[in-house]
Each structure stands twice: as C-alpha cells, then as structure tokens.
C-alpha cells in the first residue's frame, strides 16, 4: 500500500464507518494527518460532540460546515421543481445530500493542500459513486481512498469489533445497528430485519421524524403553501426562509404520519436494496407543487416534463449532479416554472396529503369552458370533426382489414 500520503481530508459523520477510519488511515498511511470534515445538512443532534470525538480518535482538526441553505436551494428545490423521484417513490434524500457535501470537502482539501480525500462509503452502495463523481468534477487529479474497498473488515459487526479494540465510543449497539442517514429532508433506515422484504417494518420503533399514521391525530390539519415560480416561499401566509420552511413542513408532516416509504430499489451497482424512508415535509411539498402545476402548465409541457422527471431522478440517484445534462434539464425546468405561482391548500390526515384548493393568477383552468352546465364559449359540434380526423387512421385500418376478409 502506498505510504506517500501525508495529509488526508475525510468525509466525517461520526458514525460507525468514519469513526474507525481515522485510526485506520493513520495505521496504514504512516501516521498521516487526518482532517475531518462534516457537512451540516440538518443532522441535528448527530453533530453534537463530533469535534471531541474526531480529535480523540486521531484527527488533527474538524471542520463543521453549515450547508443547510445551499442544500435546500441549490439541490432540493431544483429536484422538487423537476418533479424527480427515483423509481416513482424515493424522494432522493440521501442522493442529493452527497454532492453538496463532497463539493465542500474538495474545497477544503484544496485549501489544506491535502494529498487525498477519503470517504466511508461501502463498495456495495450508491454513495461511493455520488462522492467520487463530485470529487472528479472539481478535483480530477485528487487521489481517493475508499477503505471499504481495500481493508479486511467485511461487516458492520467487524467494524464494531475494531471500534471496541481501539476504544472508539459508539452511539449504537449491535441490536440497534440500522444503517441510517439523516438530514433536513429525510431519514433513511436500512439493515437488520429490514434486509428481508418479507418483514413488515416496525414503524412505531423506527419513526424518528414523526409518528406512524395510526398514531396521528384524529383531526385533520390544514396548511396553505405559497409558491413563486415553483419555489415555496410561505406557509399559511407567513413568509419563511428555506430552512425554516422545510423544518415547519417536517413538523406538520411528522405529527400527521406523512411521508413513510418502504421500498425495494435498484441500486446503481446492480443489486436490489430494501430501505424505509421518512420524508414528511418533502412529501407535502412534492404534492403541493404537483397540484399547482396541474393548473399552471399546458398539457404538452406537463406531459413532457413528467418524462424528463424520470431521467432527472435517475441522474440524481446515480450521482450525476455535476453534469452538462443535469444543467440542461434545469434550464428546461426553470422555463416551465415561470408561471408556477400561487397557493395550494392541503388537508393532511393520518399519512394522507389531500387537495383542499388551488389558486393561481396564471391558472389555465377555465370554469366557463369546463363546466357541465350551459355555456356559450364551447361549440360541442366542433368535437365531431375533431374525432373524425383524430380517428381517421383507426378507421382506414379497419376498412382495409375488412376488405381483406372479403
């Protein structure tokens, strides 16, 4: 193994993987200097005591970078405006948190004159791709160290053994050792009993961002979200900054059991993986945004946008954030959002998010035209000629087939 590495910048969460990586790096790279970097994307209490822990386990310093506003406005909102989901369900909470963190890590690595960047992603997961594609985008010559691909440790149990042998304090036990990722947008749970898709998740035990739907209040909650060009700017008439707005929607969604997602997804590396996600505020926001688009976008634009949402979601999931295509898709999405301004009122009840009224100054909905009552703006006889032309290919085909049978 190379011994020329003198200074390494480590993507540090203080979790199991990165906690043992600090001493491991020093053991295997000739007591190199390890600088830990934690990107604050809303992990909350997970950041408490991090500096003491990093220094105690061998890091020379710890950067804790507040990336919350950038995370929401430059990553979450563009993805939400695109309507992007992965495989129709996953709201990409871990996926778009990785590029914002990795970008800042590269900036610090350059500032510190580091020889390498290290991450604790496993060789089975998607995060290794998301981190490394970002590093390649901003520091193409930087050496990347991925311990999971080269060390002798083969499981999370063996990681715990290593931590105990090196007196590294852990917040988890072998019994509660779910693999989790938490940020402003979501909380994911993987591993243990969830590895078998036949097992029902114990939501009453798992849920941390809110309650299960059956424990939610028996009365509905109403909330009105205002959008300006696709961006949420106010809740119930109160203007809010992006961080406060997401926090408020998480609170509303969490207490009403909104945003639980149990899915088996197709990882980029080829295997299937089962995960349980909590995305309370995000689920509300996606529904509100889609409802507002339903009255503000014309049919052709709306349908085409739904097609590119599929590609956008795959690109975010696959770590292809810093690519020309993602930027080009953003340009298209931003154009579609020019008229997406208005208010969406929602009725939230026991895990459900329901439409309770949409208004927009740019609404394309005309009650005068759509009415089932009498009107003077739509000539129903016009539909006859339209149907004759629209159905002409079907009619011609049927006539030809009838001739062949004679």
Coordinates of N, CA and C in Angstrom, one line a residue, residues 55-214:
X55 N -11.1 14.4 17.3 CA -9.8 14.7 17.8 C -9.3 13.5 18.7
X56 N -10.2 13.0 19.5 CA -9.8 11.9 20.4 C -9.4 10.6 19.6
X57 N -10.0 10.4 18.4 CA -9.7 9.3 17.6 C -8.5 9.5 16.6
X58 N -8.0 10.7 16.6 CA -6.7 10.9 15.9 C -6.8 12.0 14.8
X59 N -7.9 12.7 14.6 CA -7.9 13.8 13.6 C -7.2 15.0 14.1
X60 N -6.6 15.7 13.2 CA -5.9 17.0 13.7 C -6.8 18.1 13.9
X61 N -7.9 18.1 13.1 CA -8.9 19.1 13.3 C -10.2 18.7 12.6
X62 N -11.3 19.4 13.0 CA -12.6 19.1 12.4 C -13.2 20.3 11.8
X63 N -13.7 20.3 10.6 CA -14.5 21.4 10.0 C -15.9 20.9 10.1
X64 N -16.8 21.8 10.6 CA -18.2 21.5 10.5 C -18.8 22.7 9.7
X65 N -19.2 22.3 8.5 CA -19.7 23.3 7.5 C -21.2 23.4 7.4
X66 N -21.8 24.5 7.7 CA -23.2 24.7 7.6 C -23.6 24.8 6.1
X67 N -24.2 23.8 5.6 CA -24.6 23.7 4.2 C -26.1 23.7 4.0
X68 N -26.8 23.9 5.1 CA -28.3 23.7 5.0 C -29.0 24.6 3.9
X69 N -28.7 25.8 3.9 CA -29.4 26.7 2.9 C -29.0 26.3 1.5
X70 N -27.7 26.1 1.3 CA -27.2 25.7 0.0 C -27.9 24.3 -0.4
X71 N -28.0 23.4 0.5 CA -28.5 22.1 0.3 C -30.0 22.2 -0.2
X72 N -30.8 23.1 0.4 CA -32.2 23.2 0.1 C -32.3 23.9 -1.3
X73 N -31.7 25.1 -1.4 CA -31.9 26.0 -2.5 C -31.3 25.5 -3.8
X74 N -30.1 24.9 -3.7 CA -29.3 24.5 -4.9 C -29.5 23.1 -5.3
X75 N -30.1 22.2 -4.4 CA -30.2 20.8 -4.7 C -31.6 20.3 -4.5
X76 N -32.2 20.5 -3.3 CA -33.5 20.0 -3.1 C -34.6 20.7 -4.0
X77 N -34.6 22.1 -4.0 CA -35.6 22.8 -4.8 C -35.5 22.5 -6.3
X78 N -34.3 22.5 -6.9 CA -34.3 22.1 -8.3 C -34.8 20.7 -8.6
X79 N -34.6 19.8 -7.7 CA -35.1 18.4 -7.9 C -36.6 18.3 -7.7
X80 N -37.1 19.1 -6.7 CA -38.5 19.1 -6.5 C -39.2 19.8 -7.6
X81 N -38.6 20.9 -8.2 CA -39.3 21.6 -9.3 C -39.3 20.7 -10.5
X82 N -38.3 19.8 -10.6 CA -38.3 18.8 -11.8 C -39.4 17.7 -11.6
X83 N -39.9 17.6 -10.3 CA -40.8 16.5 -10.0 C -40.1 15.2 -10.0
X84 N -38.8 15.2 -9.7 CA -38.0 14.0 -9.8 C -38.1 13.1 -8.6
X85 N -38.4 11.8 -8.9 CA -38.4 10.8 -7.9 C -37.6 9.6 -8.4
X86 N -37.1 8.8 -7.6 CA -36.4 7.6 -8.1 C -37.4 6.4 -8.0
X87 N -37.6 5.7 -9.1 CA -38.5 4.6 -9.2 C -39.9 4.9 -8.7
X88 N -40.3 6.1 -8.9 CA -41.7 6.6 -8.6 C -42.0 6.8 -7.2
X89 N -41.0 6.6 -6.2 CA -41.3 6.7 -4.8 C -40.3 7.5 -4.0
X90 N -39.0 7.2 -4.2 CA -38.0 7.7 -3.4 C -37.7 9.2 -3.7
X91 N -37.8 10.0 -2.7 CA -37.6 11.5 -2.8 C -36.2 11.9 -2.7
X92 N -35.2 11.0 -2.8 CA -33.8 11.3 -3.1 C -33.1 12.0 -2.0
X93 N -33.5 11.8 -0.7 CA -32.9 12.4 0.4 C -31.5 12.3 0.6
X94 N -31.0 11.0 0.5 CA -29.5 10.8 0.6 C -28.8 11.2 -0.7
X95 N -29.4 11.0 -1.8 CA -28.8 11.2 -3.1 C -28.3 12.6 -3.3
X96 N -29.1 13.6 -3.1 CA -28.7 14.9 -3.4 C -27.9 15.6 -2.2
X97 N -27.9 14.9 -1.1 CA -27.1 15.4 0.0 C -25.6 15.2 -0.2
X98 N -25.3 14.2 -1.0 CA -23.9 13.8 -1.2 C -23.1 14.8 -2.0
X99 N -23.6 15.3 -3.1 CA -22.8 16.2 -3.9 C -22.5 17.5 -3.2
X100 N -23.5 18.0 -2.4 CA -23.2 19.3 -1.7 C -22.1 19.1 -0.7
X101 N -22.1 18.0 0.0 CA -21.1 17.7 1.0 C -19.7 17.5 0.3
X102 N -19.7 16.7 -0.7 CA -18.5 16.4 -1.4 C -17.8 17.6 -2.0
X103 N -18.7 18.5 -2.6 CA -18.1 19.7 -3.2 C -17.4 20.6 -2.1
X104 N -18.0 20.7 -0.9 CA -17.3 21.4 0.1 C -16.0 20.7 0.6
X105 N -16.0 19.4 0.6 CA -14.9 18.7 1.0 C -13.7 18.9 0.1
X106 N -14.0 19.0 -1.2 CA -13.0 19.2 -2.2 C -12.4 20.6 -2.0
X107 N -13.3 21.6 -1.7 CA -12.8 23.0 -1.5 C -11.8 23.0 -0.3
X108 N -12.2 22.3 0.8 CA -11.3 22.3 2.0 C -10.0 21.5 1.7
X109 N -10.1 20.4 1.0 CA -8.9 19.6 0.6 C -7.9 20.5 -0.2
X110 N -8.4 21.3 -1.1 CA -7.5 22.2 -1.8 C -6.9 23.2 -0.9
X111 N -7.8 23.8 -0.1 CA -7.3 24.8 0.9 C -6.2 24.3 1.8
X112 N -6.4 23.0 2.2 CA -5.4 22.4 3.2 C -4.2 21.8 2.5
X113 N -4.2 21.7 1.2 CA -3.1 21.1 0.5 C -3.1 19.6 0.7
X114 N -4.2 19.0 0.7 CA -4.3 17.5 1.0 C -3.8 16.7 -0.2
X115 N -3.3 15.5 0.2 CA -2.9 14.6 -0.9 C -4.0 13.6 -1.3
X116 N -5.0 13.5 -0.5 CA -6.1 12.6 -0.8 C -7.4 13.0 -0.1
X117 N -8.5 12.5 -0.6 CA -9.8 12.6 0.1 C -10.3 11.2 0.4
X118 N -10.8 11.0 1.6 CA -11.3 9.6 2.0 C -12.8 9.7 2.3
X119 N -13.5 8.6 2.0 CA -14.9 8.5 2.4 C -15.1 7.1 2.9
X120 N -16.2 7.0 3.7 CA -16.5 5.8 4.3 C -17.6 5.0 3.7
X121 N -17.9 5.2 2.4 CA -18.9 4.5 1.7 C -18.5 3.1 1.4
X122 N -19.5 2.2 1.4 CA -19.2 0.8 1.1 C -19.0 0.6 -0.4
X123 N -18.5 -0.5 -0.7 CA -18.3 -0.9 -2.1 C -19.6 -1.5 -2.7
X124 N -20.6 -1.6 -1.9 CA -21.9 -2.1 -2.4 C -22.9 -1.0 -2.7
X125 N -22.6 0.2 -2.2 CA -23.7 1.2 -2.2 C -23.6 2.2 -3.3
X126 N -24.5 3.2 -3.2 CA -24.6 4.2 -4.2 C -23.7 5.4 -3.8
X127 N -23.5 5.6 -2.5 CA -22.9 6.9 -2.1 C -21.4 7.0 -2.6
X128 N -20.7 5.9 -2.7 CA -19.4 5.9 -3.2 C -19.3 6.6 -4.6
X129 N -20.3 6.3 -5.4 CA -20.4 6.9 -6.7 C -20.7 8.4 -6.6
X130 N -21.6 8.8 -5.8 CA -22.0 10.2 -5.6 C -20.9 11.0 -5.1
X131 N -20.1 10.5 -4.1 CA -19.0 11.2 -3.6 C -17.9 11.4 -4.7
X132 N -17.6 10.3 -5.3 CA -16.4 10.3 -6.2 C -16.7 11.0 -7.5
X133 N -17.9 11.0 -8.0 CA -18.2 11.7 -9.3 C -18.0 13.2 -9.0
X134 N -18.4 13.6 -7.8 CA -18.3 15.1 -7.4 C -16.8 15.4 -7.3
X135 N -16.1 14.6 -6.6 CA -14.6 14.8 -6.5 C -14.0 14.9 -7.9
X136 N -14.3 14.0 -8.8 CA -13.8 14.1 -10.1 C -14.2 15.3 -10.9
X137 N -15.3 15.9 -10.6 CA -15.8 17.1 -11.2 C -15.0 18.3 -10.8
X138 N -14.5 18.3 -9.6 CA -13.9 19.5 -9.0 C -12.4 19.3 -8.7
X139 N -11.9 18.1 -8.6 CA -10.5 17.8 -8.4 C -10.2 16.5 -9.1
X140 N -10.1 16.6 -10.4 CA -9.9 15.3 -11.2 C -8.7 14.6 -10.9
X141 N -7.6 15.2 -10.4 CA -6.3 14.6 -10.1 C -6.2 14.1 -8.7
X142 N -7.2 14.4 -7.8 CA -7.1 14.0 -6.4 C -7.2 12.5 -6.2
X143 N -6.3 12.0 -5.4 CA -6.4 10.6 -5.0 C -7.6 10.4 -4.1
X144 N -8.3 9.3 -4.3 CA -9.5 9.0 -3.5 C -9.2 7.7 -2.7
X145 N -9.4 7.7 -1.4 CA -9.2 6.5 -0.6 C -10.6 6.0 -0.1
X146 N -10.9 4.8 -0.4 CA -12.2 4.2 0.0 C -11.9 2.9 0.8
X147 N -11.7 3.0 2.1 CA -11.3 1.9 2.9 C -12.1 0.6 2.7
X148 N -13.4 0.8 2.5 CA -14.3 -0.4 2.4 C -13.9 -1.3 1.2
X149 N -13.2 -0.7 0.2 CA -12.8 -1.4 -0.9 C -11.4 -2.1 -0.7
X150 N -10.7 -1.8 0.3 CA -9.4 -2.3 0.5 C -9.0 -2.9 1.8
X151 N -9.8 -2.6 2.9 CA -9.5 -3.1 4.2 C -10.0 -4.5 4.4
X152 N -9.6 -5.2 5.5 CA -10.0 -6.6 5.8 C -11.4 -6.7 6.4
X153 N -11.9 -5.6 6.9 CA -13.2 -5.6 7.6 C -14.3 -5.9 6.5
X154 N -15.2 -6.9 6.9 CA -16.2 -7.3 6.0 C -17.6 -7.0 6.4
X155 N -17.9 -6.6 7.6 CA -19.2 -6.4 8.0 C -19.3 -5.3 9.1
X156 N -20.5 -4.9 9.4 CA -20.7 -3.9 10.4 C -20.4 -4.4 11.8
X157 N -20.6 -5.7 12.0 CA -20.2 -6.4 13.3 C -18.7 -6.3 13.5
X158 N -17.9 -6.5 12.4 CA -16.5 -6.4 12.5 C -16.0 -5.0 12.7
X159 N -16.8 -4.0 12.1 CA -16.5 -2.6 12.4 C -16.6 -2.3 13.9
X160 N -17.6 -2.9 14.5 CA -17.8 -2.6 15.9 C -16.7 -3.3 16.7
X161 N -16.3 -4.5 16.3 CA -15.1 -5.1 16.9 C -13.9 -4.2 16.9
X162 N -13.6 -3.6 15.7 CA -12.5 -2.7 15.6 C -12.6 -1.5 16.5
X163 N -13.8 -1.0 16.5 CA -14.0 0.2 17.4 C -13.8 -0.1 18.8
X164 N -14.3 -1.2 19.3 CA -14.1 -1.6 20.7 C -12.6 -1.9 21.0
X165 N -11.9 -2.5 20.0 CA -10.5 -2.7 20.2 C -9.7 -1.5 20.3
X166 N -10.2 -0.4 19.7 CA -9.4 0.9 19.6 C -10.1 1.9 20.6
X167 N -11.0 1.5 21.4 CA -11.6 2.3 22.4 C -12.3 3.5 21.8
X168 N -13.0 3.3 20.7 CA -13.7 4.3 20.0 C -15.2 4.3 20.4
X169 N -15.7 5.4 21.0 CA -17.1 5.4 21.6 C -18.1 5.3 20.4
X170 N -19.2 4.6 20.6 CA -20.2 4.5 19.6 C -21.6 4.7 20.2
X171 N -22.5 5.3 19.4 CA -23.8 5.6 19.9 C -24.8 4.5 19.6
X172 N -24.3 3.4 18.9 CA -25.2 2.3 18.5 C -24.7 1.1 19.2
X173 N -25.6 0.1 19.2 CA -25.3 -1.3 19.6 C -25.5 -2.2 18.5
X174 N -25.1 -3.5 18.7 CA -25.3 -4.4 17.6 C -26.8 -4.7 17.3
X175 N -27.6 -4.5 18.3 CA -29.0 -4.8 18.2 C -29.8 -3.6 17.5
X176 N -29.3 -2.4 17.7 CA -30.0 -1.2 17.1 C -29.2 -0.7 15.9
X177 N -28.4 -1.5 15.3 CA -27.5 -1.1 14.3 C -28.1 -0.9 12.9
X178 N -29.2 -0.2 12.8 CA -29.7 0.2 11.5 C -28.7 1.1 10.8
X179 N -28.5 1.0 9.5 CA -27.7 2.0 8.8 C -28.7 3.1 8.5
X180 N -28.4 4.3 9.0 CA -29.2 5.5 8.9 C -28.5 6.6 8.2
X181 N -29.3 7.5 7.6 CA -28.8 8.7 7.0 C -29.9 9.8 7.3
X182 N -29.5 10.8 8.0 CA -30.4 11.9 8.4 C -30.0 13.2 7.9
X183 N -31.0 14.0 7.4 CA -30.7 15.4 7.0 C -32.0 16.2 7.1
X184 N -32.0 17.4 6.6 CA -33.2 18.3 6.7 C -34.4 17.7 5.9
X185 N -34.1 16.9 4.9 CA -35.1 16.4 4.0 C -35.7 15.1 4.5
X186 N -34.8 14.2 5.0 CA -35.4 12.8 5.3 C -34.5 12.1 6.3
X187 N -35.0 10.9 6.6 CA -34.2 9.9 7.4 C -34.4 8.5 6.8
X188 N -33.3 7.9 6.5 CA -33.4 6.5 5.9 C -33.0 5.5 6.9
X189 N -33.6 4.3 6.7 CA -33.3 3.1 7.6 C -33.0 1.9 6.7
X190 N -31.9 1.2 6.9 CA -31.6 0.0 6.2 C -30.9 -1.0 7.1
X191 N -30.9 -2.3 6.8 CA -30.3 -3.3 7.5 C -31.1 -4.0 8.5
X192 N -30.5 -4.9 9.3 CA -31.2 -5.7 10.3 C -32.4 -6.4 9.7
X193 N -33.6 -6.3 10.4 CA -34.8 -7.0 10.0 C -35.3 -6.5 8.6
X194 N -34.9 -5.3 8.3 CA -35.4 -4.7 7.0 C -34.7 -5.3 5.8
X195 N -33.7 -6.1 6.0 CA -33.0 -6.7 4.8 C -33.9 -7.8 4.2
X196 N -34.8 -8.3 4.9 CA -35.8 -9.3 4.4 C -37.0 -8.6 4.0
X197 N -37.3 -8.5 2.7 CA -38.5 -7.8 2.2 C -39.8 -8.4 2.8
X198 N -39.8 -9.6 3.3 CA -41.0 -10.2 3.9 C -41.3 -9.6 5.2
X199 N -40.4 -8.9 5.9 CA -40.7 -8.4 7.2 C -41.3 -7.0 7.1
X200 N -42.4 -6.9 7.9 CA -43.1 -5.6 8.0 C -42.3 -4.7 8.9
X201 N -42.0 -3.4 8.5 CA -41.3 -2.5 9.3 C -42.1 -2.2 10.6
X202 N -41.4 -2.1 11.7 CA -42.0 -1.7 13.0 C -41.9 -0.2 13.1
X203 N -42.9 0.4 12.4 CA -42.8 1.9 12.3 C -42.9 2.6 13.7
X204 N -43.6 2.0 14.7 CA -43.6 2.6 16.0 C -42.2 2.7 16.6
X205 N -41.4 1.7 16.2 CA -40.0 1.7 16.7 C -39.1 2.5 15.8
X206 N -39.3 2.5 14.5 CA -38.4 3.1 13.6 C -38.6 4.7 13.5
X207 N -39.8 5.1 13.5 CA -40.1 6.5 13.2 C -39.4 7.5 14.2
X208 N -38.7 8.4 13.6 CA -38.0 9.4 14.4 C -38.4 10.9 14.0
X209 N -38.8 11.1 12.8 CA -39.2 12.4 12.3 C -40.6 12.7 12.6
X210 N -41.4 11.7 13.0 CA -42.8 11.8 13.3 C -43.4 10.6 13.9
X211 N -44.7 10.4 13.7 CA -45.4 9.2 14.2 C -45.9 8.4 13.1
X212 N -46.3 7.2 13.4 CA -46.9 6.3 12.4 C -48.3 6.9 12.1
X213 N -48.9 6.6 10.9 CA -50.2 7.2 10.6 C -51.3 6.9 11.6
X214 N -51.2 5.6 12.2 CA -52.3 5.2 13.1 C -52.1 5.9 14.5

